[in-house]
Amino acid sequence: MEQVKTVAFHTLGCKLNFSETSTLSRLLEQDGFVKTDFENTADVYVINTCSVTDNADKECRQLVRRIQRRAPESMVVITGCYAQLKPQEIASIEGVDLVLGAAEKFNITEHLKTLTKGNSAKICSCDIEDVNTFHASYSVNDRTRTFLKVQDGCDYSCTFCTIPMARGKSRSDSVTSVVENAVQLAANGVKEIVLTGVNLGDFGKGLTGGKKREESFFELIQELDKVEGIERYRISSIEPNLLSNEIIEFVANSQRFMPHFHIPLQSGNNEILGLMRRRYRRELYAEKVALIKQLMPHCAIGVDVIVGFPSESDAHFQDTYDFLHDLDVSYLHVFTYSERANTPALDISPVVPVNIRHERNKQLRNLSHKKQQYFQEQHLDQTRKVLFESHGKDGMMEGYTDNYIRVTTHFREEWVNQLVDWELR
């Protein structure tokens, strides 16, 4: 077989997936592969999948069909959450050659050495209970902000979620190792690190996971704050019950941790939160937002919310809408509930009709737009530091203020990866 030379990647889903794709790319480049754009013809295509919504599954199938039309002789490798949850389903897609589950994705170079184009896909997967190692990963050269994975897996059992089945139990890097990675990234010129994980606040259960926490997320951010060269840290997402007051107070007093939190809510109604098996009530969520805004009035707060969860009545949804309307948050990420195989939510009734789910999604997206506009208007005529990103588009460039307001301006080479004082207008 002719030696494989070019490889192209496509990532579906979350920031964690982006950090892992970047690491897979480095592993293959170290082994002699040359990375190329996904739109080009490549010898190997790697699709890192998500399983949070049905749409991610469909998108994976569409990508494979596109590859089949463009380069039918190329190798197609599918990894990520969808690959762990439904390996047989993926293997049955025409054109797929290799399916790598959660335990095997970082062994991709070894698998490719023995892979040949055949009539059926090779599946390398295992029971998720057997996934008990942590692989640090981070994105480099993809963007000014680097996603640094510090935690993986989840020990929670939310009734709508497939992630524990796709990624296994909660496990994480050590504080020492994360700090070493941050020092290395700083030496490579990285200015901003986004800390990522499946359940970031649960950091500290060690490389193989366990019930006892050996270290804490609070200890981690204290040590990262001392790393010279990294100008900015962001916490990608943290559960409200794990967002301790000491973490909030630390961020408020830090020069390096940005005034920006993303806190999943999922529902503003306590009955629905109970059915979801979330580990808090809306009162706790409101307390966390109030403390953040008391200490950092300029802080951006993002919210994840799910609409159309089974048994969500009009009254339940109105409760969520009113709660969010009155809450001092900056933007919403709105997800329409979609049925996922083997999740307890499938046993909850009545089912909300799909058209009502979409209507509720639209209402909350409109509310999000208003929230975002209001938040930005509060900061007009202020001067805040913007970190401009390296990639320009149509002669323009963009960056973000410390509190996550996006700024777009004409491209200037000298501003790339630089903190610039910017008057918001």
Coordinates of C-alpha atoms in Angstrom, one line a residue:
M1 CA 0.0 0.0 0.0
E2 CA 1.2 3.5 -0.8
Q3 CA 2.3 5.4 2.3
V4 CA -0.3 7.8 3.5
K5 CA 0.8 11.4 3.3
T6 CA -2.0 13.9 3.7
V7 CA -4.7 14.1 6.4
A8 CA -7.7 16.4 6.8
F9 CA -9.8 17.0 9.9
H10 CA -13.3 18.1 10.6
T11 CA -14.6 18.7 14.1
L12 CA -18.2 18.6 15.2
G13 CA -19.4 19.8 18.6
C14 CA -17.7 21.4 21.6
K15 CA -14.5 23.2 22.5
L16 CA -13.2 19.9 24.0
N17 CA -13.5 18.3 20.6
F18 CA -11.5 21.1 19.0
S19 CA -8.7 20.7 21.6
E20 CA -8.6 16.9 20.9
T21 CA -8.7 17.3 17.1
S22 CA -5.7 19.6 17.4
T23 CA -3.8 17.0 19.4
L24 CA -4.7 14.2 17.0
S25 CA -3.4 16.4 14.2
R26 CA 0.0 16.9 16.0
L27 CA 0.3 13.1 16.6
L28 CA -0.2 12.4 12.9
E29 CA 2.1 15.2 11.8
Q30 CA 4.8 13.8 14.1
D31 CA 4.4 10.5 12.4
G32 CA 5.0 12.1 8.9
F33 CA 1.5 13.1 7.8
V34 CA 0.9 16.4 6.2
K35 CA -2.2 18.3 7.3
T36 CA -4.4 19.7 4.6
D37 CA -7.7 21.5 4.5
F38 CA -10.8 19.4 4.7
E39 CA -12.1 20.8 1.4
N40 CA -9.0 19.4 -0.3
T41 CA -8.4 15.9 -1.5
A42 CA -6.6 14.0 1.2
D43 CA -5.4 10.4 1.8
V44 CA -7.1 10.3 5.2
Y45 CA -10.1 12.2 6.5
V46 CA -10.7 12.2 10.3
I47 CA -14.1 13.3 11.5
N48 CA -14.3 14.0 15.3
T49 CA -17.9 13.6 16.2
C50 CA -20.4 14.9 18.7
S51 CA -23.5 13.2 20.0
V52 CA -25.3 16.0 21.8
T53 CA -28.0 16.4 19.1
D54 CA -29.4 14.4 16.3
N55 CA -28.1 17.1 13.9
A56 CA -24.5 16.1 14.8
D57 CA -25.2 12.5 13.7
K58 CA -26.8 13.6 10.4
E59 CA -23.9 16.0 9.8
C60 CA -21.4 13.2 10.2
R61 CA -23.2 11.1 7.5
Q62 CA -23.3 14.1 5.1
L63 CA -19.6 14.7 5.5
V64 CA -18.8 11.0 4.7
R65 CA -21.0 11.2 1.6
R66 CA -19.2 14.4 0.5
I67 CA -15.8 12.6 0.9
Q68 CA -17.2 9.6 -1.1
R69 CA -18.0 11.8 -4.0
R70 CA -14.8 13.8 -3.9
A71 CA -12.2 11.1 -3.0
P72 CA -13.7 7.5 -3.0
E73 CA -10.3 5.9 -2.5
S74 CA -9.4 7.9 0.6
M75 CA -9.5 6.5 4.1
V76 CA -12.2 7.8 6.4
V77 CA -11.8 7.6 10.2
I78 CA -14.6 8.5 12.6
T79 CA -13.9 9.2 16.3
G80 CA -15.5 11.1 19.1
C81 CA -18.7 10.7 21.1
Y82 CA -20.9 9.4 18.3
A83 CA -18.2 6.8 17.5
Q84 CA -18.2 5.6 21.1
L85 CA -22.0 5.5 21.4
K86 CA -23.0 3.9 18.1
P87 CA -19.9 2.3 16.5
Q88 CA -22.0 -0.3 14.5
E89 CA -24.2 2.4 13.1
I90 CA -21.2 4.4 11.9
A91 CA -19.5 1.3 10.5
S92 CA -22.5 0.7 8.4
I93 CA -22.1 4.1 6.6
E94 CA -20.7 3.4 3.1
G95 CA -17.2 4.8 2.9
V96 CA -16.2 4.6 6.6
D97 CA -13.0 2.6 7.1
L98 CA -12.2 2.9 10.8
V99 CA -14.2 3.7 13.9
L100 CA -12.2 4.7 17.0
G101 CA -14.0 4.8 20.4
A102 CA -13.0 6.8 23.4
A103 CA -10.1 4.6 24.5
E104 CA -8.6 4.3 21.0
K105 CA -8.7 7.8 19.5
F106 CA -5.3 8.8 20.7
N107 CA -3.8 5.6 19.3
I108 CA -4.8 6.7 15.8
T109 CA -1.3 6.6 14.3
E110 CA -0.9 2.9 15.2
H111 CA -4.3 2.0 13.7
L112 CA -3.6 3.8 10.4
K113 CA -0.3 1.9 9.9
T114 CA -2.3 -1.4 9.5
L115 CA -5.4 0.0 7.8
T116 CA -6.3 -0.9 4.3
K117 CA -9.3 0.2 2.2
G118 CA -11.8 -2.6 2.4
N119 CA -15.5 -3.5 2.1
S120 CA -16.2 -3.1 5.8
A121 CA -15.2 -0.7 8.5
K122 CA -12.8 -1.8 11.3
I123 CA -14.2 -0.9 14.8
C124 CA -11.9 -0.3 17.7
S125 CA -14.0 0.4 20.7
C126 CA -14.7 -0.9 24.2
D127 CA -17.2 -0.6 27.0
I128 CA -17.1 2.9 28.4
E129 CA -16.5 1.4 31.9
D130 CA -13.1 0.4 30.6
V131 CA -12.1 4.0 29.6
N132 CA -10.0 5.0 32.5
T133 CA -7.1 7.2 31.3
F134 CA -6.8 10.9 30.8
H135 CA -5.2 12.4 27.7
A136 CA -4.2 16.0 27.9
S137 CA -4.9 18.0 24.7
Y138 CA -4.9 21.5 23.5
S139 CA -5.4 23.5 20.3
V140 CA -2.5 25.4 18.8
N141 CA -2.2 27.5 15.6
D142 CA -6.0 27.1 15.0
R143 CA -6.8 30.4 16.7
T144 CA -5.4 33.0 19.1
R145 CA -7.4 31.4 21.9
T146 CA -6.1 28.0 22.8
F147 CA -8.5 25.4 24.2
L148 CA -6.7 23.4 27.0
K149 CA -8.4 20.2 28.1
V150 CA -7.9 19.6 31.8
Q151 CA -10.8 17.3 32.6
D152 CA -12.8 14.6 30.8
G153 CA -15.8 12.4 31.5
C154 CA -18.7 13.0 33.9
D155 CA -20.0 11.2 37.1
Y156 CA -23.4 13.0 36.9
S157 CA -26.5 11.3 35.6
C158 CA -28.7 14.0 33.9
T159 CA -31.6 12.2 32.3
F160 CA -31.2 13.9 28.9
C161 CA -27.4 13.4 28.5
T162 CA -25.3 10.8 26.7
I163 CA -21.9 12.2 27.6
P164 CA -21.2 9.8 30.5
M165 CA -21.9 6.9 28.1
A166 CA -19.6 8.5 25.5
R167 CA -16.8 9.8 27.6
G168 CA -16.8 7.7 30.8
K169 CA -16.2 8.7 34.4
S170 CA -14.8 12.0 35.6
R171 CA -11.0 12.1 35.4
S172 CA -8.5 14.9 35.0
D173 CA -4.9 16.0 34.6
S174 CA -2.9 17.1 37.6
V175 CA -2.4 20.7 38.6
T176 CA 1.4 20.3 38.0
S177 CA 0.9 19.0 34.5
V178 CA -1.7 21.6 33.5
V179 CA 0.7 24.4 34.7
E180 CA 3.5 22.8 32.7
N181 CA 1.3 22.9 29.6
A182 CA 0.4 26.5 30.2
V183 CA 4.1 27.4 30.6
Q184 CA 4.8 25.7 27.2
L185 CA 1.9 27.5 25.5
A186 CA 3.1 30.8 26.9
A187 CA 6.5 30.0 25.4
N188 CA 4.8 29.4 22.0
G189 CA 3.3 32.9 22.1
V190 CA -0.2 32.0 23.3
K191 CA -1.9 34.9 25.0
E192 CA -5.3 33.3 26.0
I193 CA -6.2 29.9 27.3
V194 CA -9.7 28.6 27.6
L195 CA -9.9 25.8 30.2
T196 CA -12.1 23.0 28.9
G197 CA -13.6 19.8 30.2
V198 CA -16.9 17.9 30.3
N199 CA -17.5 18.8 33.9
L200 CA -14.8 21.3 34.6
G201 CA -15.7 22.0 38.2
D202 CA -15.2 18.3 39.0
F203 CA -11.5 18.7 38.2
G204 CA -9.2 16.8 40.5
K205 CA -10.2 13.1 40.4
G206 CA -6.9 12.0 38.9
L207 CA -5.9 10.4 35.6
T208 CA -8.0 7.3 36.1
G209 CA -10.9 8.8 38.0
G210 CA -12.3 7.9 41.4
K211 CA -14.8 9.0 43.9
K212 CA -12.3 11.0 46.0
R213 CA -11.1 14.3 44.7
E214 CA -7.3 14.6 45.1
E215 CA -7.1 18.2 43.9
S216 CA -9.6 21.0 43.2
F217 CA -10.5 23.4 40.4
F218 CA -9.9 26.2 42.8
E219 CA -6.3 25.0 43.4
L220 CA -5.8 24.7 39.7
I221 CA -6.8 28.3 38.9
Q222 CA -4.7 29.7 41.8
E223 CA -1.6 28.0 40.3
L224 CA -2.4 29.0 36.7
D225 CA -2.8 32.6 37.7
K226 CA 1.0 32.7 38.5
V227 CA 2.1 31.6 35.0
E228 CA 3.9 34.5 33.3
G229 CA 3.1 35.1 29.6
I230 CA -0.5 34.0 29.6
E231 CA -2.5 37.2 29.6
R232 CA -6.0 35.7 29.8
Y233 CA -7.8 32.6 31.0
R234 CA -11.4 31.8 30.5
I235 CA -13.4 29.1 32.2
S236 CA -15.4 27.4 29.3
S237 CA -18.3 26.2 31.3
I238 CA -18.9 25.3 35.0
E239 CA -21.9 23.8 36.8
P240 CA -23.6 26.2 39.2
N241 CA -23.3 23.7 42.1
L242 CA -19.6 23.5 41.5
L243 CA -19.0 27.2 41.0
S244 CA -18.0 28.0 44.6
N245 CA -18.1 31.5 46.0
E246 CA -14.3 31.3 46.5
I247 CA -13.9 30.7 42.7
I248 CA -16.1 33.7 41.9
E249 CA -14.2 35.9 44.4
F250 CA -10.8 34.7 43.0
V251 CA -11.8 35.6 39.4
A252 CA -13.0 39.0 40.6
N253 CA -9.6 39.8 42.1
S254 CA -7.5 38.2 39.3
Q255 CA -5.7 40.1 36.5
R256 CA -5.5 37.0 34.3
F257 CA -8.9 35.3 34.8
M258 CA -11.4 37.2 32.6
P259 CA -14.8 38.5 33.9
H260 CA -16.7 35.9 32.0
F261 CA -18.6 32.8 33.1
H262 CA -20.6 30.3 31.2
I263 CA -23.0 28.5 33.6
P264 CA -25.4 25.8 32.4
L265 CA -29.0 26.3 33.7
Q266 CA -31.0 24.0 31.4
S267 CA -34.4 25.0 33.0
G268 CA -35.6 27.8 35.1
N269 CA -38.3 25.6 36.6
N270 CA -37.5 23.5 39.6
E271 CA -39.9 20.7 38.7
I272 CA -38.2 20.3 35.3
L273 CA -34.7 20.6 36.9
G274 CA -35.7 17.7 39.2
L275 CA -36.8 15.5 36.2
M276 CA -33.5 16.4 34.5
R277 CA -31.7 15.2 37.7
R278 CA -29.8 18.5 37.9
R279 CA -27.9 19.0 41.2
Y280 CA -29.3 22.5 42.1
R281 CA -32.4 24.5 42.1
R282 CA -33.0 27.8 40.4
E283 CA -32.6 29.7 43.6
L284 CA -28.9 28.6 43.8
Y285 CA -28.4 29.7 40.2
A286 CA -29.8 33.2 41.0
E287 CA -27.6 33.5 44.0
K288 CA -24.4 32.7 41.9
V289 CA -25.4 35.3 39.3
A290 CA -26.1 37.9 42.0
L291 CA -22.7 37.4 43.6
I292 CA -20.9 37.6 40.3
K293 CA -22.7 40.8 39.4
Q294 CA -22.1 42.3 42.8
L295 CA -18.3 41.7 42.6
M296 CA -18.0 42.3 38.8
P297 CA -20.9 44.4 37.4
H298 CA -19.1 44.3 34.0
C299 CA -18.9 40.4 33.9
A300 CA -20.4 38.5 31.0
I301 CA -22.5 35.5 31.9
G302 CA -23.6 32.9 29.4
V303 CA -26.4 30.4 30.0
D304 CA -27.1 27.0 28.5
V305 CA -30.9 26.2 28.4
I306 CA -32.9 23.3 27.0
V307 CA -36.4 23.8 25.7
G308 CA -39.0 21.1 25.0
F309 CA -37.8 18.6 27.7
P310 CA -40.5 15.9 28.2
S311 CA -43.4 17.1 30.3
E312 CA -42.4 20.8 30.0
S313 CA -45.8 22.5 29.9
D314 CA -46.5 26.0 28.7
A315 CA -46.4 27.1 32.4
H316 CA -43.0 25.4 32.9
F317 CA -41.6 27.2 29.9
Q318 CA -43.1 30.5 30.9
D319 CA -41.4 30.0 34.3
T320 CA -38.0 29.6 32.5
Y321 CA -38.6 32.5 30.2
D322 CA -39.5 34.9 33.1
F323 CA -36.6 33.6 35.2
L324 CA -34.1 34.3 32.4
H325 CA -35.8 37.6 31.5
D326 CA -35.3 38.9 35.1
L327 CA -31.8 37.4 35.5
D328 CA -28.8 39.7 34.8
V329 CA -27.1 37.5 32.2
S330 CA -25.5 38.4 28.9
Y331 CA -26.4 35.7 26.4
L332 CA -28.1 32.3 26.0
H333 CA -27.1 29.1 24.2
V334 CA -30.5 27.6 23.5
F335 CA -30.8 23.8 22.7
T336 CA -33.9 22.1 21.5
Y337 CA -34.4 18.8 23.3
S338 CA -33.8 15.8 21.1
E339 CA -34.4 12.2 22.1
R340 CA -31.2 10.3 22.7
A341 CA -31.1 6.5 22.9
N342 CA -30.6 4.8 26.3
T343 CA -31.4 8.0 28.3
P344 CA -33.9 8.0 31.2
A345 CA -35.7 11.1 29.7
L346 CA -37.2 8.7 27.1
D347 CA -39.4 7.4 29.9
I348 CA -40.8 10.8 30.9
S349 CA -44.1 11.9 29.4
P350 CA -45.9 13.7 27.9
V351 CA -43.6 14.3 25.0
V352 CA -43.5 18.0 23.8
P353 CA -44.5 18.2 20.1
V354 CA -41.5 19.2 17.9
N355 CA -43.2 22.3 16.5
I356 CA -43.7 23.6 20.1
R357 CA -40.1 22.9 20.9
H358 CA -39.0 25.0 17.9
E359 CA -41.3 27.8 18.9
R360 CA -39.9 27.9 22.4
N361 CA -36.4 27.9 21.0
K362 CA -37.2 30.9 18.9
Q363 CA -38.6 32.8 21.8
L364 CA -35.5 32.2 23.9
R365 CA -33.2 33.1 21.0
N366 CA -35.0 36.4 20.7
L367 CA -34.6 37.0 24.4
S368 CA -30.9 36.2 24.1
H369 CA -30.5 38.7 21.3
K370 CA -32.1 41.4 23.5
K371 CA -29.9 40.4 26.5
Q372 CA -26.7 40.6 24.3
Q373 CA -27.7 44.0 22.9
Y374 CA -28.5 45.4 26.4
F375 CA -25.2 44.1 27.8
Q376 CA -23.2 45.6 25.0
E377 CA -25.0 49.0 25.3
Q378 CA -24.0 49.1 29.0
H379 CA -20.4 49.3 27.9
L380 CA -20.6 51.9 25.1
D381 CA -17.9 54.6 25.3
Q382 CA -15.8 52.4 27.6
T383 CA -12.2 51.5 26.7
R384 CA -11.5 47.8 27.2
K385 CA -8.7 45.6 26.1
V386 CA -9.3 43.5 23.0
L387 CA -7.3 40.5 22.0
F388 CA -7.4 40.3 18.2
E389 CA -7.3 37.0 16.4
S390 CA -4.9 36.0 13.7
H391 CA -7.2 35.0 10.9
G392 CA -8.5 37.8 8.8
K393 CA -11.6 37.5 6.6
D394 CA -12.5 39.8 3.7
G395 CA -10.0 42.4 5.0
M396 CA -11.5 42.3 8.5
M397 CA -10.3 40.9 11.8
E398 CA -12.1 40.3 15.1
G399 CA -11.3 39.9 18.8
Y400 CA -13.0 39.9 22.2
T401 CA -12.9 42.3 25.1
D402 CA -12.1 40.9 28.5
N403 CA -15.8 40.5 29.1
Y404 CA -16.5 38.8 25.8
I405 CA -17.8 41.6 23.7
R406 CA -16.9 40.8 20.1
V407 CA -15.2 43.6 18.1
T408 CA -14.7 43.6 14.3
T409 CA -12.4 46.1 12.5
H410 CA -10.2 46.4 9.4
F411 CA -7.4 43.9 9.4
R412 CA -4.0 45.2 10.7
E413 CA -1.1 42.9 10.9
E414 CA 0.5 44.6 13.9
W415 CA -2.7 43.9 16.0
V416 CA -2.6 40.1 15.4
N417 CA -2.5 38.3 18.8
Q418 CA -2.1 41.6 20.6
L419 CA -4.0 43.3 23.4
V420 CA -5.3 46.6 22.1
D421 CA -7.1 49.4 24.0
W422 CA -10.4 49.8 22.3
E423 CA -13.2 52.3 22.8
L424 CA -16.5 50.5 22.4
R425 CA -19.0 52.3 20.1

